CSV table of C-alpha atoms in Angstrom, one decimal:
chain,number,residue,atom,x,y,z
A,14,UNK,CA,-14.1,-13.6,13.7
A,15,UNK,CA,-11.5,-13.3,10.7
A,16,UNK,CA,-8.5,-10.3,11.2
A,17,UNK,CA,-6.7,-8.8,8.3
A,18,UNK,CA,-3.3,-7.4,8.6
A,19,UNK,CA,-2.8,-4.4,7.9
A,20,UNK,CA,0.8,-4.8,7.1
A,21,UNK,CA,0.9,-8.1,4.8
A,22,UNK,CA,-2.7,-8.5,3.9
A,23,UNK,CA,-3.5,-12.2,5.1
A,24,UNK,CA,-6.4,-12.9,7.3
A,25,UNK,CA,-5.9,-15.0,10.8
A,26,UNK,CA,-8.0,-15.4,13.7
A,27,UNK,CA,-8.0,-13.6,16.8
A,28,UNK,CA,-5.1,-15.9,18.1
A,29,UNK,CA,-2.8,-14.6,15.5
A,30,UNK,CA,-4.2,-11.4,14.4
A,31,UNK,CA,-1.0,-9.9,15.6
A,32,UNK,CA,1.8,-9.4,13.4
A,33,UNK,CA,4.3,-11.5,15.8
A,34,UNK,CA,1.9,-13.9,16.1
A,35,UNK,CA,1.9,-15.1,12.2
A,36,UNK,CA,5.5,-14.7,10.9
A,37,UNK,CA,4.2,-11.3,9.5
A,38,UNK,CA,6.4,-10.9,6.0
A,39,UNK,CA,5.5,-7.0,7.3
A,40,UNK,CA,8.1,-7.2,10.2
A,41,UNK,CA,11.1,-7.3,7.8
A,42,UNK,CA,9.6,-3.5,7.2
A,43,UNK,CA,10.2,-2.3,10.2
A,44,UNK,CA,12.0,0.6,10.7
A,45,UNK,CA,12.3,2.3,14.0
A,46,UNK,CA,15.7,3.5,14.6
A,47,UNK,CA,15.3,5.0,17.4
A,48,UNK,CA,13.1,2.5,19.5
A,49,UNK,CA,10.6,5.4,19.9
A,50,UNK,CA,8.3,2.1,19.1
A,51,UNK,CA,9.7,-0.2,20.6
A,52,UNK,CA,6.8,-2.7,21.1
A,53,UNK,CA,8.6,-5.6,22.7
A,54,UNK,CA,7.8,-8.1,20.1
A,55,UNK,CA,10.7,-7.6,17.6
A,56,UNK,CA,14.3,-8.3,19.3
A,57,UNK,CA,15.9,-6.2,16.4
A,58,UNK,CA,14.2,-2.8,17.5
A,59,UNK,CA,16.7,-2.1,20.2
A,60,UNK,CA,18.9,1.0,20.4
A,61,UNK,CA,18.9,1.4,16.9
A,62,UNK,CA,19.7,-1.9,15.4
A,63,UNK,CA,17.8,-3.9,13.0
A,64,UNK,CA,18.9,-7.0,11.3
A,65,UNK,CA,15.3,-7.4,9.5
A,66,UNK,CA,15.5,-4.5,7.4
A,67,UNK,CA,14.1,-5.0,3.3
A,68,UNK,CA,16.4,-5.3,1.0
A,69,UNK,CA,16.1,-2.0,0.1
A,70,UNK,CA,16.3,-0.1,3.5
A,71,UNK,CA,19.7,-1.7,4.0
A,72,UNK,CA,20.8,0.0,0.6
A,73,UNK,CA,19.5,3.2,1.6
A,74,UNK,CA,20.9,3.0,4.9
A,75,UNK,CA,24.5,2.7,2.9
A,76,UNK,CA,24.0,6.0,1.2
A,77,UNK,CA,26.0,9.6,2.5
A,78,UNK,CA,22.2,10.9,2.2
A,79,UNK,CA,19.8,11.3,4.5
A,80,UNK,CA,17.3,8.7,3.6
A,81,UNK,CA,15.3,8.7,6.9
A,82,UNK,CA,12.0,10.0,7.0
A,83,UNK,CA,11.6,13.4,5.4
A,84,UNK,CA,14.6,12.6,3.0
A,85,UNK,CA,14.8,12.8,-0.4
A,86,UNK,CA,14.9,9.0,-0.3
A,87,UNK,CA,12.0,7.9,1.9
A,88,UNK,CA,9.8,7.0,-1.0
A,89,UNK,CA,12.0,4.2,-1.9
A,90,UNK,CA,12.7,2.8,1.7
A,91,UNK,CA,11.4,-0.2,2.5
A,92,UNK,CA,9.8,-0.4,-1.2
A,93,UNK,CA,11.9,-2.7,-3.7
A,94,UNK,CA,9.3,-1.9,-6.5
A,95,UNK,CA,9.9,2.1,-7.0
A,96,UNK,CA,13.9,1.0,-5.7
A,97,UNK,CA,13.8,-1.5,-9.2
A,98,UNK,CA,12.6,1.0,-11.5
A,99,UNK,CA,14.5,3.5,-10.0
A,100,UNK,CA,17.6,1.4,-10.9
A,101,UNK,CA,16.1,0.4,-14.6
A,102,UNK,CA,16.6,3.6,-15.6
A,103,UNK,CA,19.6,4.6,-13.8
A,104,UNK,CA,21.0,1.7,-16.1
A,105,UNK,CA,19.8,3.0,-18.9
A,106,UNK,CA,21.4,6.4,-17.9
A,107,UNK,CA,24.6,4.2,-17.4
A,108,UNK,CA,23.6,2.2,-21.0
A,109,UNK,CA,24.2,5.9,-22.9
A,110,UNK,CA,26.9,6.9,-21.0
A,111,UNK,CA,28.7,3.5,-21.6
A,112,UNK,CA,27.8,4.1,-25.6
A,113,UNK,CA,28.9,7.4,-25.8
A,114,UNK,CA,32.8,6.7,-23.9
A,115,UNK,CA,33.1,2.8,-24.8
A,116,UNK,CA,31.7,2.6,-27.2
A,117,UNK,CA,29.7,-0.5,-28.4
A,118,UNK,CA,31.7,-3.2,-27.2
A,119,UNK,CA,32.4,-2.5,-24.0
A,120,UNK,CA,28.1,-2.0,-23.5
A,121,UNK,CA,27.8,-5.4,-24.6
A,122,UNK,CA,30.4,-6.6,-22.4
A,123,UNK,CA,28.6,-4.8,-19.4
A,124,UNK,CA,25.1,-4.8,-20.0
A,125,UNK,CA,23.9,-8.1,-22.6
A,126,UNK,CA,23.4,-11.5,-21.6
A,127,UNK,CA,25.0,-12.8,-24.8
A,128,UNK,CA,26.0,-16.2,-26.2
A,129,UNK,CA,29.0,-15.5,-26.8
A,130,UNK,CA,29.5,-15.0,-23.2
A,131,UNK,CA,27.3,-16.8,-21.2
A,132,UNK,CA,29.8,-17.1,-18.2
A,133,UNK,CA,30.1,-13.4,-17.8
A,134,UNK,CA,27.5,-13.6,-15.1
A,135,UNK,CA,27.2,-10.2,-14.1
A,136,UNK,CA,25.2,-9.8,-17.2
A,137,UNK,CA,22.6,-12.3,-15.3
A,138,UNK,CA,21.6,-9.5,-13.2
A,139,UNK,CA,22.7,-6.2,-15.3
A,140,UNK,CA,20.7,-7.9,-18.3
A,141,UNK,CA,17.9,-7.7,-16.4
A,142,UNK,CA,17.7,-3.9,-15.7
A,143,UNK,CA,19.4,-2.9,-19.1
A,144,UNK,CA,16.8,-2.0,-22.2
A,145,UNK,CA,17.5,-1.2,-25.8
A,146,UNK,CA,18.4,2.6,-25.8
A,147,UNK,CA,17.6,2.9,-29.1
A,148,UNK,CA,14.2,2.2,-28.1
A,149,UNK,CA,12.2,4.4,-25.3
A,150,UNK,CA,9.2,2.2,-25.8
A,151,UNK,CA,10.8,-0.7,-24.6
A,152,UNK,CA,11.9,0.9,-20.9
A,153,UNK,CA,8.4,2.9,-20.8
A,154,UNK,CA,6.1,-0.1,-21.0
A,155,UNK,CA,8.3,-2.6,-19.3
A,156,UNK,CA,8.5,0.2,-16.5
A,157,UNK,CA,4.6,0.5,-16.5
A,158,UNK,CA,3.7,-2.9,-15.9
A,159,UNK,CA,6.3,-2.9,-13.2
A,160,UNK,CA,4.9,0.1,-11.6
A,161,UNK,CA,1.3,-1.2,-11.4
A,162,UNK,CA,2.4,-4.8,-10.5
A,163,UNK,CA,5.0,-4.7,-8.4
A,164,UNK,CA,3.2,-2.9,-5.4
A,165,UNK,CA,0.8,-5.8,-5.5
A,166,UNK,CA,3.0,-8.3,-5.5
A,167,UNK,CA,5.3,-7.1,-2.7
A,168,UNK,CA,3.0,-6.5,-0.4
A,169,UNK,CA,1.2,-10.2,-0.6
A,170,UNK,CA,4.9,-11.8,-0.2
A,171,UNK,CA,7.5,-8.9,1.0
A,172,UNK,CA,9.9,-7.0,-0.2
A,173,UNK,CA,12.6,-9.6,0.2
A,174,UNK,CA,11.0,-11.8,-1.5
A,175,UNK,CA,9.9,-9.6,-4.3
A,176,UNK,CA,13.4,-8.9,-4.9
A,177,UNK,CA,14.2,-12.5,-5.7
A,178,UNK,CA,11.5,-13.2,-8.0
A,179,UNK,CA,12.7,-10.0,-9.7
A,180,UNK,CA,16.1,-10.8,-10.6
A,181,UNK,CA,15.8,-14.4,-10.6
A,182,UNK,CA,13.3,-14.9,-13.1
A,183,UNK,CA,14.8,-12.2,-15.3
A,184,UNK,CA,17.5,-13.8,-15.0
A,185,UNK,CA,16.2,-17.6,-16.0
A,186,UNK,CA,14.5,-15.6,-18.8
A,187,UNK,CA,17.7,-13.9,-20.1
A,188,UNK,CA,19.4,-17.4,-19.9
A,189,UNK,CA,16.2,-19.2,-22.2
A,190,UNK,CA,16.9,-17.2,-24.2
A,191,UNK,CA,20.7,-17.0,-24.9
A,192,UNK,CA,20.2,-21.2,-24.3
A,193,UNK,CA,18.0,-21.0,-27.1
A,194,UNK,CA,20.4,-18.9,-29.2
A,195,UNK,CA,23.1,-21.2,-28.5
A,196,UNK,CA,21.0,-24.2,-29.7
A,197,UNK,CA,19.5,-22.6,-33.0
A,198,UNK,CA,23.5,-21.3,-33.7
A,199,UNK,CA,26.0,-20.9,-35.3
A,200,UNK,CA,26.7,-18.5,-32.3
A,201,UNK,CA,28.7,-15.4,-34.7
A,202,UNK,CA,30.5,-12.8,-32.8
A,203,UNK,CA,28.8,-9.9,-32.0
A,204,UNK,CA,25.4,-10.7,-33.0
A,205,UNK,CA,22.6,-11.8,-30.5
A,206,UNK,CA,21.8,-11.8,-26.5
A,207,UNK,CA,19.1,-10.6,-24.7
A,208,UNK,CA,18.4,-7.6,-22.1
A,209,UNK,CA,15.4,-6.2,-20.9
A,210,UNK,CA,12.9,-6.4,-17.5
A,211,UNK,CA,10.4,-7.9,-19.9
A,212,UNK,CA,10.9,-11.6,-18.0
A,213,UNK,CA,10.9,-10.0,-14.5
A,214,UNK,CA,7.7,-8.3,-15.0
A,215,UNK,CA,5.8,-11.3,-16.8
A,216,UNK,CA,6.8,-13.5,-13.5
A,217,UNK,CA,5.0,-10.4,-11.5
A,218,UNK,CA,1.9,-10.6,-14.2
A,219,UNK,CA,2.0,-14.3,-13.6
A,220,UNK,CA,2.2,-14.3,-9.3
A,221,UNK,CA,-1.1,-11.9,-9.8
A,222,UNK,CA,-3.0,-14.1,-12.2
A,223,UNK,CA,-2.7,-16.8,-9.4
A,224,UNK,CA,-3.2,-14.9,-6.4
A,225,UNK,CA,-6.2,-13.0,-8.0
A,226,UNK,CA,-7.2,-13.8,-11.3
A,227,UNK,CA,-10.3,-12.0,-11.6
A,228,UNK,CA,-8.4,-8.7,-10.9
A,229,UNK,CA,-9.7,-6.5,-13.4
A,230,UNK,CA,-7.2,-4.0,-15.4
A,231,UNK,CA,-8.0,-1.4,-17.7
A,232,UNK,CA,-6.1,-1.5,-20.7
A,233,UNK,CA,-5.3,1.7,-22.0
A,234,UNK,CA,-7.7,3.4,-19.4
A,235,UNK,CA,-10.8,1.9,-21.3
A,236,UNK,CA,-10.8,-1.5,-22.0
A,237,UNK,CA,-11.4,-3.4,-18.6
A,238,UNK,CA,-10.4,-7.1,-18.9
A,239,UNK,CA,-9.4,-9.6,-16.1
A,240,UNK,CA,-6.0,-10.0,-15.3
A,241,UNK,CA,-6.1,-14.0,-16.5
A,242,UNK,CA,-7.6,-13.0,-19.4
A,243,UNK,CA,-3.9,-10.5,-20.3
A,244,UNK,CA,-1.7,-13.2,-19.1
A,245,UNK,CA,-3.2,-16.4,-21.0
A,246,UNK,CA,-3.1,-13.8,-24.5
A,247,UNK,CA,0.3,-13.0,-23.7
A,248,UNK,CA,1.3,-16.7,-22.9
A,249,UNK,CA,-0.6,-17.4,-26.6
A,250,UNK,CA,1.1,-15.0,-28.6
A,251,UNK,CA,4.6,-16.1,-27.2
A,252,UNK,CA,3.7,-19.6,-28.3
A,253,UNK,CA,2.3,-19.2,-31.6
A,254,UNK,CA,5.6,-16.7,-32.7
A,255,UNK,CA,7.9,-19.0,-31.0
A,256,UNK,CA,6.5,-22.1,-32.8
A,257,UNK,CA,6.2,-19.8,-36.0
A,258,UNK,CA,9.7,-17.9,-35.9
A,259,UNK,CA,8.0,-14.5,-35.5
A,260,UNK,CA,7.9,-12.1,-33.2
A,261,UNK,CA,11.5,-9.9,-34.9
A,262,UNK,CA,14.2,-9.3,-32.5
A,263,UNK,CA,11.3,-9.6,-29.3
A,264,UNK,CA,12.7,-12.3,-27.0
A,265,UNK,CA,9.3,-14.5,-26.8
A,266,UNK,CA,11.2,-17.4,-25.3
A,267,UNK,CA,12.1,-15.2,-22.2
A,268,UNK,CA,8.8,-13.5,-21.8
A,269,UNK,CA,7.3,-16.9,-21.8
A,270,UNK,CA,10.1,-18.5,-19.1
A,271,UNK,CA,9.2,-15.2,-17.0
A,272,UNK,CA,6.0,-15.7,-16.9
A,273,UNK,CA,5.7,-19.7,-16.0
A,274,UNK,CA,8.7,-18.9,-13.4
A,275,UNK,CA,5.9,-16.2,-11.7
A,276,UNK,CA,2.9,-18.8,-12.0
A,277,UNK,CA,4.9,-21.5,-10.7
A,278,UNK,CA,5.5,-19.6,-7.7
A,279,UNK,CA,2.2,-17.5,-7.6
A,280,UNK,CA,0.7,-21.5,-6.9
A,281,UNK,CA,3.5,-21.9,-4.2
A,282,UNK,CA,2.8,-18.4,-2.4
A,283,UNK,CA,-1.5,-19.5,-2.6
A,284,UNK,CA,-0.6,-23.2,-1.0
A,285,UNK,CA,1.4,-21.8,2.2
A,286,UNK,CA,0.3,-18.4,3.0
A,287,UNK,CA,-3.3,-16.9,3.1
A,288,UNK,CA,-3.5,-13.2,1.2
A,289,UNK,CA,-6.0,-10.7,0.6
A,290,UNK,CA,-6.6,-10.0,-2.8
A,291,UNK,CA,-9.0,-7.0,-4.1
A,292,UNK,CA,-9.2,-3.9,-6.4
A,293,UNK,CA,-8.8,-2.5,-9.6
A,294,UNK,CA,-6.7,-0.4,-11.4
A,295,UNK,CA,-6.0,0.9,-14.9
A,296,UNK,CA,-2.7,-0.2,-16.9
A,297,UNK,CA,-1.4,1.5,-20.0
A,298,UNK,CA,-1.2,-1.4,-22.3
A,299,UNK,CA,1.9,-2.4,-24.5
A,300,UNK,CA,2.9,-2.9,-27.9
A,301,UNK,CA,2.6,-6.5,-29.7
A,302,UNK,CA,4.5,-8.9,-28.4
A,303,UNK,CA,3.7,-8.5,-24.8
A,304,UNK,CA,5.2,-5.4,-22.4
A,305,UNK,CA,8.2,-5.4,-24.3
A,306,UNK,CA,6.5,-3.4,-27.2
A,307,UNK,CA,7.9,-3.8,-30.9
A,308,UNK,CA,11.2,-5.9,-31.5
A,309,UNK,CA,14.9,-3.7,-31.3
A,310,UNK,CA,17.4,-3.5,-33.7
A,311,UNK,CA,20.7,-4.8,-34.1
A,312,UNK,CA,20.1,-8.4,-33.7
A,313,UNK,CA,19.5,-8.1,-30.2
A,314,UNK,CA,16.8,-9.1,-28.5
A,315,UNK,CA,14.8,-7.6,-25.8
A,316,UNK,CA,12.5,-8.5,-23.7
């Protein structure tokens, strides 16, 4: 008879119901510093050690606070979703703080992917978890899909692995994007880029609609649609304003890029490991133009 895991969702047979027994994406989890139990089957749960640790626990673990069990940071150990958003708007903390004692420039210089400076590859990544701050909407719905996604998505393929979809397909979205700029130019100083999560949490959407299209969300708490149904309008809407110049300062292009990057390897993540895919939930939807909301000012687009 069929086995689910517990700790990564897939279904084996009684050979390999345990997690040792099929590469368990759950073991790079574990977290047992002080072997109380120690089980044997992973070599890195010995006096303390542990060289599979997420992403995230090895952050924490870097930290002067106590982020063991208990601690203030427990929540986010071992979880690279909450650790993401947790960061988003830390950023965007950083974002104001930049604006208010550097001013404009230096923000751009830190926190936009911008044509101008497509080499200054930090902004890959910082891009990524920056978001308009003259717009709240913008963090607050790209934040919601996140929050409601992400769990789902990290526990089919692990955190590790969630954490490189994250910032690599917001990153391939930012870079559409500016790409896109640069083709269209002239490229004038100061005017365009690209920041926002908007990419990242399209490729999340998209990973979902493979996994388990028929997952049903409830927009707004009241209108219950299937999670295919979201992500083809979404794909629909950036194609029709990309292909009619709409859309304001929203970065379609990116959203779009985000989105095929998570589909793509949604397929790839169906074709080699089995998952478990169930539920329901309700999402708060987003404005026009996808999670993103309405488009920013300034030139500068957002996505």
């Amino acid at each position: 008879m069929p086995y689910n895991c517990r700790h990564c969702g897939g279904t084996y047979c009684a050979d390999h119901r345990l997690p040792e027994n099929h590469n368990c994406s759950g073991l790079q989890n574990w977290n047992d510093p002080n072997s109380v139990f120690d089980s044997g089957f992973d070599e890195s749960v010995n006096g303390g050690t542990n060289t599979s640790k997420s992403a995230s626990s090895r952050v924490l673990d870097a930290l002067p606070i106590d982020t063991g069990p208990g601690g203030p940071l427990a929540y986010f150990r071992g979880n690279m979703t909450y650790t993401f958003l947790a960061l988003i708007w830390l950023t965007f903390l950083a974002q104001w703080l930049t604006l208010l004692i550097g001013g404009g420039a230096l923000h751009r210089t830190l926190f936009i992917l911008t044509p101008q400076h497509p080499e200054y590859v930090w902004t890959w990544v910082t891009s990524v978890f920056s978001h308009n701050p003259g717009d709240i909407l913008h963090i607050v719905f790209n934040s919601i899909v996140i929050f409601f996604f992400g769990p789902l998505v990290e526990r089919y393929v692990g955190s590790r692995k969630f954490a490189a979809l994250f910032i690599v397909s917001g990153a391939l979205a930012g870079l559409s994007q500016v790409a896109i700029q640069i083709y269209q130019g002239p490229v004038i100083p100061g005017v365009g880029g690209v920041l926002g999560a908007s990419g990242a949490a399209l490729a999340i959407m998209g990973v979902l609609t493979v996994l388990n299209p028929k997952l049903t969300v409830y927009l707004y708490g009241l209108v219950p649609v299937p999670i295919w149904l979201l992500t083809a309008g979404t794909a629909v809407i950036s194609v029709v304003l990309i292909g009619t110049g709409g859309g304001g300062n929203v970065a379609h292009a990116a959203h779009l890029v985000g989105l095929l990057v998570g589909l793509a390897y949604g397929e790839y993540v169906k074709r080699t490991k089995t998952v478990r895919t169930s539920g329901q939930f309700r999402l708060g939807g987003g404005g026009p133009g996808g999670p993103g909301g309405p488009g920013g000012p300034g030139g500068r687009r957002r996505f």
